[in-house]
PDB file of C-alpha atoms in Angstrom:
ATOM      1  CA  MET A 467       1.176  37.215 -11.021  1.00  0.00           C
ATOM      2  CA  SER A 468       3.238  35.049 -13.292  1.00  0.00           C
ATOM      3  CA  ALA A 469       1.792  32.954 -16.106  1.00  0.00           C
ATOM      4  CA  VAL A 470       3.136  29.682 -14.635  1.00  0.00           C
ATOM      5  CA  PRO A 471       0.446  27.734 -12.725  1.00  0.00           C
ATOM      6  CA  ARG A 472       1.132  27.091  -9.046  1.00  0.00           C
ATOM      7  CA  SER A 473       1.445  23.299  -9.569  1.00  0.00           C
ATOM      8  CA  GLU A 474       4.342  23.825 -12.006  1.00  0.00           C
ATOM      9  CA  LYS A 475       6.295  26.234  -9.797  1.00  0.00           C
ATOM     10  CA  PRO A 476       9.107  24.774  -7.731  1.00  0.00           C
ATOM     11  CA  ALA A 477       7.924  24.390  -4.142  1.00  0.00           C
ATOM     12  CA  GLY A 478       9.954  26.288  -1.595  1.00  0.00           C
ATOM     13  CA  ARG A 479      10.330  25.366   2.065  1.00  0.00           C
ATOM     14  CA  PHE A 480       7.512  27.696   3.144  1.00  0.00           C
ATOM     15  CA  ARG A 481       5.164  26.399   0.418  1.00  0.00           C
ATOM     16  CA  ARG A 482       5.818  22.756   1.409  1.00  0.00           C
ATOM     17  CA  MET A 483       5.165  23.631   5.072  1.00  0.00           C
ATOM     18  CA  LEU A 484       1.896  25.357   4.140  1.00  0.00           C
ATOM     19  CA  ASP A 485       0.843  22.354   2.044  1.00  0.00           C
ATOM     20  CA  ARG A 486       1.538  19.983   4.949  1.00  0.00           C
ATOM     21  CA  LEU A 487      -0.421  22.166   7.387  1.00  0.00           C
ATOM     22  CA  SER A 488      -3.425  22.358   5.066  1.00  0.00           C
ATOM     23  CA  SER A 489      -3.441  18.634   4.183  1.00  0.00           C
ATOM     24  CA  SER A 490      -5.597  16.086   5.972  1.00  0.00           C
ATOM     25  CA  GLN A 491      -4.043  13.371   8.135  1.00  0.00           C
ATOM     26  CA  GLU A 492      -5.006  10.755   5.530  1.00  0.00           C
ATOM     27  CA  ASP A 493      -3.246  12.712   2.756  1.00  0.00           C
ATOM     28  CA  LEU A 494      -0.090  12.987   4.865  1.00  0.00           C
ATOM     29  CA  GLU A 495      -0.108   9.256   5.642  1.00  0.00           C
ATOM     30  CA  SER A 496      -0.651   8.418   1.955  1.00  0.00           C
ATOM     31  CA  GLU A 497       2.265  10.633   0.948  1.00  0.00           C
ATOM     32  CA  GLU A 498       4.492   8.995   3.568  1.00  0.00           C
ATOM     33  CA  LEU A 499       3.522   5.506   2.334  1.00  0.00           C
ATOM     34  CA  ARG A 500       4.259   6.458  -1.307  1.00  0.00           C
ATOM     35  CA  GLU A 501       7.691   7.787  -0.298  1.00  0.00           C
ATOM     36  CA  ASP A 502       8.352   4.601   1.691  1.00  0.00           C
ATOM     37  CA  ALA A 503       7.472   2.429  -1.342  1.00  0.00           C
ATOM     38  CA  GLU A 504       9.778   4.488  -3.550  1.00  0.00           C
ATOM     39  CA  THR A 505      12.638   4.292  -1.018  1.00  0.00           C
ATOM     40  CA  ALA A 506      12.231   0.503  -0.750  1.00  0.00           C
ATOM     41  CA  GLY A 507      12.449   0.193  -4.547  1.00  0.00           C
ATOM     42  CA  CYS A 508       8.980  -1.353  -4.799  1.00  0.00           C
ATOM     43  CA  THR A 509       6.343  -0.919  -7.489  1.00  0.00           C
ATOM     44  CA  LYS A 510       3.469   1.412  -6.607  1.00  0.00           C
ATOM     45  CA  ILE A 511       0.245  -0.572  -6.328  1.00  0.00           C
ATOM     46  CA  GLY A 512      -1.505   1.983  -8.537  1.00  0.00           C
ATOM     47  CA  ASP A 513       0.978   1.177 -11.337  1.00  0.00           C
ATOM     48  CA  CYS A 514       0.421  -2.622 -11.174  1.00  0.00           C
ATOM     49  CA  HIS A 515      -1.345  -4.387 -14.036  1.00  0.00           C
ATOM     50  CA  ASP A 516      -3.051  -7.768 -14.372  1.00  0.00           C
ATOM     51  CA  ARG A 517      -0.644 -10.762 -14.566  1.00  0.00           C
ATOM     52  CA  GLN A 518       2.392  -8.620 -13.676  1.00  0.00           C
ATOM     53  CA  ILE A 519       4.981  -9.995 -11.234  1.00  0.00           C
ATOM     54  CA  VAL A 520       5.629  -7.289  -8.638  1.00  0.00           C
ATOM     55  CA  THR A 521       7.127  -6.450  -5.276  1.00  0.00           C
ATOM     56  CA  VAL A 522       4.993  -3.992  -3.314  1.00  0.00           C
ATOM     57  CA  THR A 523       5.078  -2.538   0.173  1.00  0.00           C
ATOM     58  CA  GLY A 524       2.535  -0.809   2.363  1.00  0.00           C
ATOM     59  CA  THR A 525       0.454  -0.973   5.521  1.00  0.00           C
ATOM     60  CA  LEU A 526      -2.231  -3.552   6.208  1.00  0.00           C
ATOM     61  CA  ARG A 527      -5.536  -1.743   6.698  1.00  0.00           C
ATOM     62  CA  THR A 528      -7.787  -4.736   7.368  1.00  0.00           C
ATOM     63  CA  VAL A 529      -7.331  -8.449   8.005  1.00  0.00           C
ATOM     64  CA  THR A 530     -10.294 -10.842   7.778  1.00  0.00           C
ATOM     65  CA  LEU A 531     -10.957 -14.559   7.598  1.00  0.00           C
ATOM     66  CA  ARG A 532     -13.157 -15.154   4.546  1.00  0.00           C
ATOM     67  CA  PRO A 533     -13.633 -18.710   3.211  1.00  0.00           C
ATOM     68  CA  ARG A 534     -13.318 -19.150  -0.562  1.00  0.00           C
ATOM     69  CA  ALA A 535     -15.069 -22.204  -2.036  1.00  0.00           C
ATOM     70  CA  GLY A 536     -15.155 -23.863   1.391  1.00  0.00           C
ATOM     71  CA  VAL A 537     -11.408 -23.339   1.975  1.00  0.00           C
ATOM     72  CA  PRO A 538     -10.260 -20.954   4.716  1.00  0.00           C
ATOM     73  CA  ALA A 539      -8.632 -17.821   3.351  1.00  0.00           C
ATOM     74  CA  LEU A 540      -6.946 -15.008   5.245  1.00  0.00           C
ATOM     75  CA  GLU A 541      -7.526 -11.732   3.396  1.00  0.00           C
ATOM     76  CA  ALA A 542      -5.782  -8.430   4.065  1.00  0.00           C
ATOM     77  CA  GLU A 543      -5.953  -5.047   2.362  1.00  0.00           C
ATOM     78  CA  LEU A 544      -2.501  -3.579   1.705  1.00  0.00           C
ATOM     79  CA  PHE A 545      -2.317   0.174   1.020  1.00  0.00           C
ATOM     80  CA  ASP A 546       0.746   2.068  -0.210  1.00  0.00           C
ATOM     81  CA  GLY A 547      -0.732   5.538  -0.664  1.00  0.00           C
ATOM     82  CA  SER A 548      -1.519   5.057  -4.355  1.00  0.00           C
ATOM     83  CA  ALA A 549      -4.125   2.246  -4.357  1.00  0.00           C
ATOM     84  CA  PRO A 550      -5.336  -0.717  -2.284  1.00  0.00           C
ATOM     85  CA  LEU A 551      -4.334  -4.340  -2.967  1.00  0.00           C
ATOM     86  CA  ASP A 552      -6.078  -7.435  -1.604  1.00  0.00           C
ATOM     87  CA  VAL A 553      -3.548  -9.981  -0.325  1.00  0.00           C
ATOM     88  CA  VAL A 554      -4.984 -13.491   0.105  1.00  0.00           C
ATOM     89  CA  TRP A 555      -3.399 -16.498   1.776  1.00  0.00           C
ATOM     90  CA  LEU A 556      -5.444 -19.579   0.794  1.00  0.00           C
ATOM     91  CA  GLY A 557      -5.757 -22.396   3.344  1.00  0.00           C
ATOM     92  CA  ARG A 558      -4.748 -20.172   6.268  1.00  0.00           C
ATOM     93  CA  ARG A 559      -6.904 -19.091   9.190  1.00  0.00           C
ATOM     94  CA  SER A 560      -4.261 -16.818  10.701  1.00  0.00           C
ATOM     95  CA  ILE A 561      -0.602 -15.870  10.302  1.00  0.00           C
ATOM     96  CA  VAL A 562       1.450 -14.542  13.196  1.00  0.00           C
ATOM     97  CA  GLY A 563       2.290 -10.876  12.594  1.00  0.00           C
ATOM     98  CA  ILE A 564      -0.381 -10.309   9.946  1.00  0.00           C
ATOM     99  CA  GLU A 565      -2.546  -7.710  11.667  1.00  0.00           C
ATOM    100  CA  PRO A 566      -3.988  -4.272  10.860  1.00  0.00           C
ATOM    101  CA  GLY A 567      -1.420  -1.476  11.000  1.00  0.00           C
ATOM    102  CA  ARG A 568       1.540  -3.758  10.233  1.00  0.00           C
ATOM    103  CA  LYS A 569       3.853  -2.839   7.360  1.00  0.00           C
ATOM    104  CA  LEU A 570       5.069  -5.516   4.970  1.00  0.00           C
ATOM    105  CA  ILE A 571       6.705  -6.192   1.618  1.00  0.00           C
ATOM    106  CA  ALA A 572       4.908  -8.715  -0.626  1.00  0.00           C
ATOM    107  CA  SER A 573       5.971 -10.322  -3.910  1.00  0.00           C
ATOM    108  CA  GLY A 574       3.975 -12.291  -6.443  1.00  0.00           C
ATOM    109  CA  ARG A 575       1.775 -12.107  -9.522  1.00  0.00           C
ATOM    110  CA  ILE A 576      -1.058  -9.582  -9.527  1.00  0.00           C
ATOM    111  CA  SER A 577      -4.467 -10.709 -10.727  1.00  0.00           C
ATOM    112  CA  MET A 578      -7.725  -8.809 -11.097  1.00  0.00           C
ATOM    113  CA  SER A 579     -10.869 -10.002  -9.322  1.00  0.00           C
ATOM    114  CA  ARG A 580     -14.105  -8.009  -9.470  1.00  0.00           C
ATOM    115  CA  GLY A 581     -12.178  -4.903 -10.542  1.00  0.00           C
ATOM    116  CA  ARG A 582      -9.690  -5.063  -7.642  1.00  0.00           C
ATOM    117  CA  ARG A 583      -6.020  -6.008  -7.638  1.00  0.00           C
ATOM    118  CA  VAL A 584      -5.362  -9.278  -5.786  1.00  0.00           C
ATOM    119  CA  LEU A 585      -2.135 -11.042  -4.791  1.00  0.00           C
ATOM    120  CA  PHE A 586      -2.626 -14.732  -3.913  1.00  0.00           C
ATOM    121  CA  ASN A 587      -0.209 -16.572  -1.581  1.00  0.00           C
ATOM    122  CA  PRO A 588       2.594 -13.994  -1.860  1.00  0.00           C
ATOM    123  CA  LYS A 589       6.101 -14.246  -0.559  1.00  0.00           C
ATOM    124  CA  TYR A 590       6.171 -11.622   2.157  1.00  0.00           C
ATOM    125  CA  GLU A 591       8.456  -9.954   4.658  1.00  0.00           C
ATOM    126  CA  LEU A 592       7.159  -8.222   7.763  1.00  0.00           C
ATOM    127  CA  ARG A 593       8.737  -4.810   8.334  1.00  0.00           C
ATOM    128  CA  PRO A 594      10.301  -4.260  11.785  1.00  0.00           C
ATOM    129  CA  LEU A 595       7.940  -2.747  14.330  1.00  0.00           C
ATOM    130  CA  GLY A 596      10.468  -0.074  15.329  1.00  0.00           C
ATOM    131  CA  ARG A 597      10.316   1.513  11.845  1.00  0.00           C
ATOM    132  CA  GLU A 598       6.609   2.311  12.170  1.00  0.00           C
TER     133      GLU A 598
END
């Protein structure tokens, strides 16, 4: 055996195929989402910091109506394979196209709330359904 650890060796075609076969479905989906974010030129959610203006992309995992201080608020969890991000539209009960499983690109200023990244009232673009 060589002294170079496996993680530092260049991965050949067979090694990549073996890794894909031994990975869970969730790991494969996360990897695909990270590659999609990189291709779109977006910031990875895991790399976002408080008060940073970002453009992120990912898939909506959940969408819920949760009032904040008596005002309706539509909340969604966006996941890009690196970390989750709560996206909140204040004063909205629903938005056409915002549903679990939908991919979107969102832009705005990240804030931290209870240890989670949150994006309030972002500019957003729904990704075409055919690309999913």
